[in-house]
């Protein structure tokens, strides 16, 4: 028997063994998976809290050091004016002032009743330059922190940090409903706490716990949750496993036969042929102005149209394309097709934006800049209409070089958007170092924005951050009218999602754009007629009154 047939037989045998494993073994595996998944998510939640606290402390200490360096060390009117300006510029700070050696406020901006209250421990000659304490004020479980800088003259500059900057609630919904998160400073000083156990976790046993420590400050985050919360991840899978064991057996065998019988080179050859034959095509998902209901442009999404007409979603081929380097040719092909298919539409609507997705590998050399230049410089789509999206889900290997690539694109007029904000590796570092123009709120936050106060708080923080940094903001995955109403309340005016339209081929998108423009013109006409009628009624009323 040849090695190929031997491998085929072994693969089928393994598939049958795996598929026919008793259900109790499947339950054990799923439980272990759920626990590992929960611990990983809990550790990520703790890291988010620690990183945010580190950022808050470091930013505030830097501000106090700058005041000391610049000689702003008194309660004089001139220094108070500087305090007030810095508070306005730094959204995370509620107040600035000085305390004496006993820790009692000498002055505070904005003005408050000093009332002789001691907010910091007495100064010590051998004490640290930086001091951190907590105030009684709180918000969503977070206390207002007070951070001080010793001026070495028995006085200290201090800043009161708003609790809202630390009051975050990351993590998946199945954990947030049951877990408790605590952020402590120094010797068990509680800074932030959220959540708690329901009746499922009333006993001490069966509890998962994760501790995350800061490498910069005496900070510790503790996340605890009952094991029963982790079971929610696989609850449905257990039902499916019990009901469809026979079907899964057939599927495993079929997959085993396919994988063992079909060499990898053959699969790769088919993929290359699909690229050469132009089987990868652009679909366009509209981006809407939710205030005016006018079209702002679209995001270009890749689809695989097989020769039999079947459309394959990117989740089934994108990872393979990226790992095998095919994504570069595919992206160039998609950009060329987009410039041809919707070029006339964009030439007639210079305010429309065309968003193109890039992945981390595009920022390892300057080839993507050359591609965009060669494809769009003679196109009816101008550089100013192009937006390139870089996702936060996959880390950039060389942040500094990636920033240079983005700067070259921005010099052409191309705008840079950070996709999947809040879900991946970059976080604040991407926003600070990459100089992006637009942030896109991930669907996971939009899904619960109308029912979850924590999602609302996170989105509100993103909007405030975008406003402070002068960036645009777009909400992804909008599917309900209630979400649109909530987004408008929070100040978000651009969105995309199935509520407006699913991704569509070029001809359907062009027809959609024309229909949106006609509807907008009709709304304008009706509004003008209504205004004219109202003016006429007013004039008639005035004439009757005069008669």
Coordinates of C-alpha atoms in Angstrom, one line a residue:
X1 CA 0.0 0.0 0.0
X2 CA 1.4 3.5 -0.9
X3 CA 2.1 6.1 1.7
X4 CA -0.7 8.2 0.2
X5 CA -3.3 5.5 0.7
X6 CA -1.9 4.6 4.1
X7 CA -2.2 8.3 5.2
X8 CA -5.7 8.3 3.8
X9 CA -6.7 5.2 5.8
X10 CA -5.1 6.6 9.0
X11 CA -6.9 10.0 8.5
X12 CA -10.3 8.3 8.1
X13 CA -9.7 6.1 11.1
X14 CA -8.7 9.1 13.3
X15 CA -11.8 11.0 12.1
X16 CA -14.1 8.1 13.0
X17 CA -12.5 7.8 16.5
X18 CA -12.8 11.5 17.2
X19 CA -16.4 11.6 15.9
X20 CA -17.6 8.6 17.9
X21 CA -16.0 9.6 21.2
X22 CA -18.6 9.1 24.0
X23 CA -20.6 12.2 24.8
X24 CA -19.3 12.4 28.3
X25 CA -15.8 12.8 27.0
X26 CA -17.0 15.6 24.7
X27 CA -18.5 17.3 27.7
X28 CA -15.2 17.1 29.6
X29 CA -13.3 18.6 26.7
X30 CA -15.9 21.4 26.2
X31 CA -15.8 22.2 30.0
X32 CA -12.0 22.4 29.9
X33 CA -12.1 24.6 26.8
X34 CA -14.7 26.9 28.5
X35 CA -12.6 27.2 31.6
X36 CA -9.4 28.0 29.6
X37 CA -11.4 30.5 27.5
X38 CA -12.9 32.1 30.5
X39 CA -9.5 32.4 32.3
X40 CA -8.0 33.9 29.1
X41 CA -10.8 36.4 28.8
X42 CA -10.5 37.3 32.5
X43 CA -6.8 37.8 32.2
X44 CA -7.4 40.1 29.2
X45 CA -10.0 42.0 31.3
X46 CA -7.4 42.5 34.1
X47 CA -4.8 43.6 31.6
X48 CA -7.1 46.2 30.1
X49 CA -7.8 47.6 33.6
X50 CA -4.1 47.7 34.5
X51 CA -3.1 49.3 31.2
X52 CA -5.7 52.0 31.6
X53 CA -4.7 52.7 35.2
X54 CA -1.0 52.9 34.2
X55 CA -1.9 55.3 31.4
X56 CA -3.9 57.5 33.7
X57 CA -1.2 57.7 36.4
X58 CA 1.7 58.2 33.9
X59 CA -0.2 61.0 32.0
X60 CA -1.1 62.8 35.2
X61 CA 2.4 62.5 36.7
X62 CA 3.9 63.9 33.5
X63 CA 1.6 66.9 33.8
X64 CA 2.5 67.6 37.4
X65 CA 6.2 67.2 36.6
X66 CA 5.8 69.7 33.8
X67 CA 4.1 72.2 36.2
X68 CA 7.0 71.8 38.6
X69 CA 9.6 72.2 35.8
X70 CA 7.8 75.4 34.5
X71 CA 7.7 76.9 38.0
X72 CA 3.9 76.7 38.4
X73 CA 4.1 75.9 42.1
X74 CA 1.9 78.3 44.0
X75 CA -1.7 79.3 44.5
X76 CA -1.2 82.7 42.8
X77 CA -3.8 84.0 40.3
X78 CA -1.4 83.4 37.4
X79 CA -0.8 79.8 38.4
X80 CA -4.5 79.2 38.9
X81 CA -5.1 80.3 35.3
X82 CA -2.6 77.7 34.1
X83 CA -4.3 75.1 36.3
X84 CA -7.7 75.9 34.7
X85 CA -6.3 75.7 31.2
X86 CA -4.7 72.3 31.8
X87 CA -8.0 71.0 33.2
X88 CA -9.8 72.0 30.1
X89 CA -7.1 70.4 27.9
X90 CA -6.9 67.1 29.8
X91 CA -10.3 65.5 30.0
X92 CA -9.2 63.0 32.6
X93 CA -8.4 65.6 35.3
X94 CA -11.2 67.2 37.4
X95 CA -9.1 69.5 39.5
X96 CA -5.6 70.8 40.2
X97 CA -4.1 72.5 43.2
X98 CA -1.6 72.4 46.1
X99 CA -1.6 70.7 49.5
X100 CA 0.5 71.5 52.5
X101 CA 2.8 69.2 54.5
X102 CA -0.2 67.8 56.4
X103 CA -2.0 66.8 53.2
X104 CA -4.6 69.5 53.5
X105 CA -5.7 71.5 50.4
X106 CA -4.2 75.0 50.2
X107 CA -6.0 75.8 47.0
X108 CA -7.9 74.0 44.2
X109 CA -9.1 74.8 40.7
X110 CA -12.0 74.9 40.1
X111 CA -12.8 76.5 43.4
X112 CA -14.3 74.3 46.0
X113 CA -14.9 74.4 49.8
X114 CA -11.6 73.4 51.2
X115 CA -13.2 72.6 54.6
X116 CA -9.8 71.6 56.1
X117 CA -10.1 68.1 54.7
X118 CA -6.9 66.1 54.5
X119 CA -6.7 64.3 51.2
X120 CA -3.1 63.0 51.3
X121 CA -0.9 61.6 54.1
X122 CA 1.6 64.0 55.7
X123 CA 4.8 64.6 53.7
X124 CA 7.9 62.7 54.7
X125 CA 11.5 63.7 54.1
X126 CA 12.2 60.2 52.8
X127 CA 8.9 59.8 51.0
X128 CA 8.5 59.2 47.3
X129 CA 8.0 62.1 44.8
X130 CA 4.8 60.7 43.6
X131 CA 1.8 60.0 45.9
X132 CA -1.5 58.3 45.0
X133 CA -4.6 58.3 47.1
X134 CA -8.4 57.9 46.7
X135 CA -11.2 60.4 47.4
X136 CA -14.8 59.7 48.4
X137 CA -16.3 60.6 45.0
X138 CA -17.1 57.7 42.8
X139 CA -18.7 56.8 39.4
X140 CA -19.9 53.4 38.3
X141 CA -17.8 51.8 41.0
X142 CA -14.7 53.8 40.4
X143 CA -13.3 56.3 42.9
X144 CA -11.7 59.6 42.1
X145 CA -8.0 59.3 42.4
X146 CA -5.7 62.0 43.7
X147 CA -2.1 62.0 42.4
X148 CA 0.6 64.3 43.9
X149 CA 4.1 65.5 43.1
X150 CA 6.4 66.5 46.0
X151 CA 7.9 70.0 45.5
X152 CA 10.4 69.5 48.4
X153 CA 9.2 72.6 50.2
X154 CA 6.5 71.0 52.4
X155 CA 4.0 71.5 49.6
X156 CA 2.8 69.2 46.8
X157 CA 1.1 69.7 43.5
X158 CA -2.0 67.4 43.2
X159 CA -4.4 66.4 40.5
X160 CA -7.9 64.8 41.0
X161 CA -8.5 62.3 38.3
X162 CA -12.1 61.8 37.2
X163 CA -13.4 58.3 38.0
X164 CA -14.9 58.0 34.6
X165 CA -11.5 57.4 33.0
X166 CA -11.1 54.2 35.0
X167 CA -14.7 53.1 35.0
X168 CA -14.6 50.5 32.2
X169 CA -16.2 47.1 31.9
X170 CA -14.4 45.1 29.2
X171 CA -14.9 41.5 28.4
X172 CA -17.6 39.3 26.9
X173 CA -21.2 39.4 28.0
X174 CA -21.3 35.9 29.4
X175 CA -18.6 36.8 31.9
X176 CA -19.7 40.4 32.7
X177 CA -23.0 39.1 33.9
X178 CA -21.4 37.0 36.7
X179 CA -17.9 38.1 37.4
X180 CA -16.5 40.6 39.9
X181 CA -13.5 42.9 38.9
X182 CA -11.4 44.8 41.4
X183 CA -8.5 47.2 40.8
X184 CA -6.4 47.9 43.9
X185 CA -3.6 50.3 44.6
X186 CA -0.8 49.7 47.0
X187 CA -1.7 48.0 50.3
X188 CA -5.2 46.9 49.4
X189 CA -6.6 50.4 48.5
X190 CA -9.6 49.8 46.3
X191 CA -9.7 52.1 43.3
X192 CA -12.4 50.4 41.1
X193 CA -14.9 47.6 41.6
X194 CA -17.6 46.3 39.3
X195 CA -20.0 43.4 39.3
X196 CA -20.6 40.6 41.8
X197 CA -21.9 37.1 42.1
X198 CA -25.5 36.1 41.5
X199 CA -27.1 33.1 43.2
X200 CA -25.0 30.7 41.0
X201 CA -21.8 31.8 42.8
X202 CA -23.0 32.0 46.4
X203 CA -20.6 29.2 47.5
X204 CA -16.8 29.6 47.7
X205 CA -15.9 26.5 45.8
X206 CA -16.0 26.3 42.0
X207 CA -14.7 29.9 41.5
X208 CA -12.2 31.0 38.8
X209 CA -9.8 33.8 39.8
X210 CA -7.1 35.7 37.9
X211 CA -4.7 38.3 39.3
X212 CA -2.8 40.7 37.0
X213 CA 0.0 42.9 38.4
X214 CA 1.3 46.1 36.9
X215 CA 5.0 46.3 36.1
X216 CA 5.1 50.1 36.5
X217 CA 3.1 50.8 39.6
X218 CA 1.8 49.0 42.7
X219 CA -1.4 48.1 41.0
X220 CA -3.2 44.8 41.0
X221 CA -6.4 43.7 39.2
X222 CA -8.4 40.7 40.4
X223 CA -11.1 39.1 38.3
X224 CA -13.2 36.4 39.8
X225 CA -16.2 34.4 38.4
X226 CA -18.0 31.2 39.1
X227 CA -17.1 28.2 36.9
X228 CA -20.8 28.0 36.0
X229 CA -20.4 31.3 34.1
X230 CA -17.7 29.7 31.8
X231 CA -20.2 26.9 31.0
X232 CA -22.3 29.4 29.1
X233 CA -19.7 29.4 26.3
X234 CA -20.3 25.8 25.4
X235 CA -23.9 25.3 26.5
X236 CA -25.3 25.2 23.0
X237 CA -22.4 23.1 21.7
X238 CA -23.3 20.4 24.2
X239 CA -26.8 20.3 23.0
X240 CA -25.7 20.2 19.3
X241 CA -23.1 17.4 20.2
X242 CA -25.8 15.3 21.8
X243 CA -28.3 15.8 18.9
X244 CA -26.0 15.5 16.0
X245 CA -23.3 13.0 16.8
X246 CA -24.0 10.9 13.8
X247 CA -24.0 13.9 11.5
X248 CA -20.7 15.1 12.9
X249 CA -19.2 11.6 12.3
X250 CA -20.1 11.8 8.6
X251 CA -18.7 15.3 8.4
X252 CA -15.4 14.4 10.1
X253 CA -15.0 11.4 7.8
X254 CA -15.7 13.6 4.7
X255 CA -13.2 16.3 5.9
X256 CA -10.6 13.6 6.6
X257 CA -11.0 12.1 3.1
X258 CA -10.8 15.5 1.5
X259 CA -7.7 16.6 3.4
X260 CA -5.8 13.4 3.0
X261 CA -6.7 12.8 -0.7
X262 CA -6.0 16.4 -1.9
X263 CA -2.4 17.6 -1.6
X264 CA -1.8 21.1 -0.3
X265 CA -0.1 22.1 -3.5
X266 CA -3.3 21.2 -5.4
X267 CA -5.4 23.5 -3.1
X268 CA -2.8 26.3 -3.5
X269 CA -2.9 25.9 -7.3
X270 CA -6.6 26.2 -7.3
X271 CA -6.4 29.4 -5.2
X272 CA -3.8 30.9 -7.5
X273 CA -6.0 30.0 -10.5
X274 CA -9.0 31.7 -8.8
X275 CA -6.9 34.9 -8.4
X276 CA -5.8 34.7 -12.1
X277 CA -9.3 34.1 -13.3
X278 CA -10.6 37.1 -11.4
X279 CA -12.9 35.1 -9.1
X280 CA -12.3 37.5 -6.1
X281 CA -14.6 40.4 -6.5
X282 CA -15.5 43.5 -4.5
X283 CA -18.8 43.9 -2.6
X284 CA -19.7 47.4 -1.4
X285 CA -21.4 48.1 2.0
X286 CA -22.8 51.6 2.3
X287 CA -21.7 54.0 5.0
X288 CA -24.6 56.4 5.9
X289 CA -25.0 59.7 7.5
X290 CA -27.6 58.8 10.2
X291 CA -28.5 62.5 10.7
X292 CA -29.4 63.3 7.1
X293 CA -29.8 59.7 5.8
X294 CA -27.5 60.6 2.9
X295 CA -24.9 58.3 1.6
X296 CA -21.3 59.0 2.7
X297 CA -19.6 56.3 0.7
X298 CA -18.9 52.6 1.2
X299 CA -16.5 50.0 2.6
X300 CA -15.1 47.6 -0.1
X301 CA -15.3 43.9 1.1
X302 CA -13.9 41.0 -0.7
X303 CA -15.9 38.0 -1.9
X304 CA -15.0 34.8 -3.7
X305 CA -17.4 34.1 -6.6
X306 CA -16.8 30.5 -7.7
X307 CA -17.3 29.5 -11.4
X308 CA -20.7 27.9 -10.4
X309 CA -21.9 31.3 -9.1
X310 CA -21.5 30.4 -5.4
X311 CA -20.4 33.4 -3.2
X312 CA -17.8 32.5 -0.5
X313 CA -17.5 34.8 2.5
X314 CA -14.0 36.1 3.5
X315 CA -14.0 34.1 6.7
X316 CA -13.5 30.9 4.7
X317 CA -10.4 32.1 2.8
X318 CA -8.9 35.3 4.2
X319 CA -6.6 33.7 6.7
X320 CA -5.3 31.3 4.1
X321 CA -4.7 34.2 1.7
X322 CA -2.8 36.2 4.3
X323 CA -0.7 33.3 5.5
X324 CA 0.3 32.3 2.0
X325 CA 1.0 35.8 0.7
X326 CA -1.8 35.8 -1.8
X327 CA -3.5 38.8 -0.2
X328 CA -1.3 41.3 -1.9
X329 CA -2.4 40.3 -5.4
X330 CA -6.0 40.0 -4.3
X331 CA -6.0 43.5 -2.8
X332 CA -4.5 45.0 -5.9
X333 CA -7.1 43.3 -8.0
X334 CA -9.9 44.5 -5.7
X335 CA -8.7 48.1 -5.9
X336 CA -8.5 48.0 -9.7
X337 CA -12.0 46.6 -10.0
X338 CA -13.4 49.1 -7.6
X339 CA -11.8 52.0 -9.5
X340 CA -13.5 50.7 -12.7
X341 CA -16.9 49.7 -11.3
X342 CA -17.7 52.8 -9.2
X343 CA -15.3 55.3 -10.7
X344 CA -18.1 57.2 -12.5
X345 CA -20.2 57.3 -9.4
X346 CA -17.4 58.7 -7.3
X347 CA -16.4 61.2 -10.0
X348 CA -19.9 62.6 -9.8
X349 CA -19.9 62.6 -6.0
X350 CA -16.5 64.0 -4.8
X351 CA -17.6 63.8 -1.1
X352 CA -18.0 60.0 -1.2
X353 CA -15.4 57.9 0.6
X354 CA -14.1 54.5 -0.6
X355 CA -12.8 52.4 2.3
X356 CA -10.2 49.7 1.5
X357 CA -9.1 47.0 4.0
X358 CA -5.4 46.4 4.5
X359 CA -3.8 43.8 6.8
X360 CA -0.7 44.0 8.9
X361 CA 1.6 42.7 6.1
X362 CA 0.8 45.7 3.9
X363 CA 2.7 47.9 6.3
X364 CA 6.0 45.9 6.1
X365 CA 7.1 47.7 2.9
X366 CA 6.2 50.7 0.7
X367 CA 4.6 48.6 -2.0
X368 CA 1.1 49.4 -0.9
X369 CA 1.8 53.2 -1.5
X370 CA 3.0 52.4 -5.0
X371 CA -0.1 50.3 -5.6
X372 CA -2.5 53.0 -4.6
X373 CA -0.6 55.6 -6.6
X374 CA -0.6 53.5 -9.8
X375 CA -4.2 52.4 -9.5
X376 CA -5.9 55.7 -8.5
X377 CA -3.7 58.5 -9.8
X378 CA -5.5 58.3 -13.2
X379 CA -8.8 57.1 -11.9
X380 CA -12.0 59.1 -11.5
X381 CA -11.6 58.3 -7.7
X382 CA -9.3 60.8 -6.2
X383 CA -6.8 60.1 -3.4
X384 CA -8.9 62.4 -1.1
X385 CA -11.8 59.9 -1.5
X386 CA -9.8 56.9 -0.4
X387 CA -9.8 55.6 3.2
X388 CA -7.5 52.7 4.1
X389 CA -8.6 50.6 7.1
X390 CA -6.1 48.8 9.4
X391 CA -7.5 46.4 11.9
X392 CA -6.6 46.4 15.6
X393 CA -7.2 42.6 15.7
X394 CA -3.8 41.7 14.2
X395 CA -0.6 43.4 15.6
X396 CA 1.6 45.5 13.5
X397 CA 5.2 44.1 13.6
X398 CA 7.0 47.4 13.1
X399 CA 4.9 50.3 14.5
X400 CA 7.4 53.0 13.5
X401 CA 7.6 51.8 9.9
X402 CA 3.9 51.4 9.7
X403 CA 3.5 55.0 10.8
X404 CA 5.8 56.2 8.0
X405 CA 3.7 54.2 5.4
X406 CA 0.5 55.8 6.7
X407 CA 2.1 59.3 6.7
X408 CA 3.0 58.8 3.0
X409 CA -0.6 57.8 2.2
X410 CA -1.9 60.8 4.2
X411 CA 0.5 63.1 2.3
X412 CA -1.3 61.9 -0.9
X413 CA -4.7 62.8 0.7
X414 CA -5.6 59.3 1.7
X415 CA -7.2 59.0 5.1
X416 CA -6.4 56.2 7.6
X417 CA -9.1 54.5 9.7
X418 CA -8.5 52.2 12.7
X419 CA -11.0 49.3 12.4
X420 CA -12.3 47.0 15.3
X421 CA -11.3 49.6 17.9
X422 CA -11.3 48.2 21.4
X423 CA -11.1 44.5 20.4
X424 CA -7.4 43.9 19.6
X425 CA -3.8 44.4 20.4
X426 CA -3.2 48.1 19.7
X427 CA -5.5 50.1 22.0
X428 CA -4.3 53.5 22.9
X429 CA -0.9 52.9 21.4
X430 CA -2.4 52.7 17.9
X431 CA -4.3 55.9 18.4
X432 CA -1.3 57.7 19.8
X433 CA 1.5 56.5 17.5
X434 CA -0.2 55.8 14.1
X435 CA -1.9 59.2 13.7
X436 CA -5.1 57.7 12.3
X437 CA -7.9 60.0 11.0
X438 CA -11.0 57.8 11.7
X439 CA -11.9 55.2 14.3
X440 CA -14.5 52.6 13.7
X441 CA -16.5 51.3 16.7
X442 CA -16.7 47.5 16.6
X443 CA -20.0 45.7 16.2
X444 CA -19.5 44.0 19.7
X445 CA -20.1 47.4 21.4
X446 CA -23.0 48.4 19.0
X447 CA -24.9 45.1 19.6
X448 CA -25.7 46.0 23.2
X449 CA -25.6 49.8 23.1
X450 CA -29.3 50.2 23.6
X451 CA -29.5 47.8 26.5
X452 CA -26.1 47.8 28.3
X453 CA -24.9 50.9 30.1
X454 CA -21.4 49.6 30.0
X455 CA -21.3 49.5 26.2
X456 CA -22.9 53.0 26.2
X457 CA -20.1 54.2 28.5
X458 CA -17.4 52.7 26.3
X459 CA -18.9 54.2 23.1
X460 CA -19.3 57.6 24.8
X461 CA -15.6 57.5 25.8
X462 CA -14.6 56.6 22.2
X463 CA -16.7 59.6 20.9
X464 CA -15.1 61.9 23.4
X465 CA -11.6 60.6 22.5
X466 CA -12.3 61.1 18.8
X467 CA -13.5 64.6 19.4
X468 CA -10.5 65.5 21.5
X469 CA -8.1 64.1 18.9
X470 CA -9.9 65.6 15.9
X471 CA -10.8 62.2 14.4
X472 CA -13.9 61.0 12.6
X473 CA -15.9 58.1 14.0
X474 CA -18.1 55.4 12.3
X475 CA -20.2 52.8 14.0
X476 CA -20.1 49.3 12.5
X477 CA -22.7 46.5 12.5
X478 CA -25.9 48.7 13.1
X479 CA -28.9 46.5 12.8
X480 CA -31.7 48.2 14.9
X481 CA -33.3 51.6 14.9
X482 CA -32.8 51.8 18.6
X483 CA -29.1 51.6 18.1
X484 CA -29.2 54.6 15.6
X485 CA -31.2 56.7 18.1
X486 CA -28.6 55.9 20.9
X487 CA -25.7 56.7 18.6
X488 CA -27.2 60.0 17.7
X489 CA -27.6 60.8 21.4
X490 CA -23.9 60.0 21.9
X491 CA -22.9 62.2 18.9
X492 CA -22.1 59.6 16.3
X493 CA -23.3 60.6 12.9
X494 CA -21.9 57.9 10.5
X495 CA -22.7 54.2 10.5
X496 CA -22.9 51.1 8.4
X497 CA -24.7 47.8 8.9
X498 CA -27.5 45.5 7.8
X499 CA -30.1 48.1 9.0
X500 CA -29.2 50.2 5.9
X501 CA -27.9 47.5 3.5
X502 CA -25.9 44.3 3.3
X503 CA -22.7 44.3 1.2
X504 CA -23.7 44.2 -2.5
X505 CA -22.2 44.0 -6.0
X506 CA -21.3 47.2 -7.8
X507 CA -24.5 47.5 -9.9
X508 CA -26.7 47.2 -6.8
X509 CA -24.6 49.7 -4.9
X510 CA -24.8 52.2 -7.7
X511 CA -28.6 51.8 -7.8
X512 CA -28.7 52.1 -4.0
X513 CA -26.7 55.4 -4.2
X514 CA -29.0 56.8 -6.9
X515 CA -32.1 55.8 -4.8
X516 CA -30.6 57.5 -1.7
X517 CA -29.9 60.7 -3.6
X518 CA -33.4 60.7 -5.0
X519 CA -35.0 60.2 -1.6
X520 CA -32.8 63.0 -0.2
X521 CA -33.9 65.3 -2.9
X522 CA -37.5 64.4 -2.3
X523 CA -37.1 65.1 1.4
X524 CA -35.6 68.5 0.6
X525 CA -38.5 69.2 -1.8
X526 CA -41.1 68.3 0.8
X527 CA -39.4 70.3 3.5
X528 CA -39.3 73.3 1.2
X529 CA -43.0 72.9 0.3
X530 CA -43.8 72.6 4.0
X531 CA -41.8 75.7 4.8
X532 CA -43.5 77.7 2.0
X533 CA -46.9 76.6 3.1
X534 CA -46.2 77.6 6.7
X535 CA -44.9 81.0 5.4
X536 CA -48.1 81.5 3.3
X537 CA -50.3 80.6 6.3
X538 CA -48.5 83.1 8.4
X539 CA -48.9 85.8 5.8
X540 CA -52.6 85.0 5.5
X541 CA -53.1 85.1 9.2
X542 CA -51.4 88.5 9.4
X543 CA -53.5 89.8 6.5
X544 CA -56.7 88.7 8.3
X545 CA -55.6 90.3 11.5
X546 CA -54.9 93.6 9.7
X547 CA -58.3 93.5 8.0

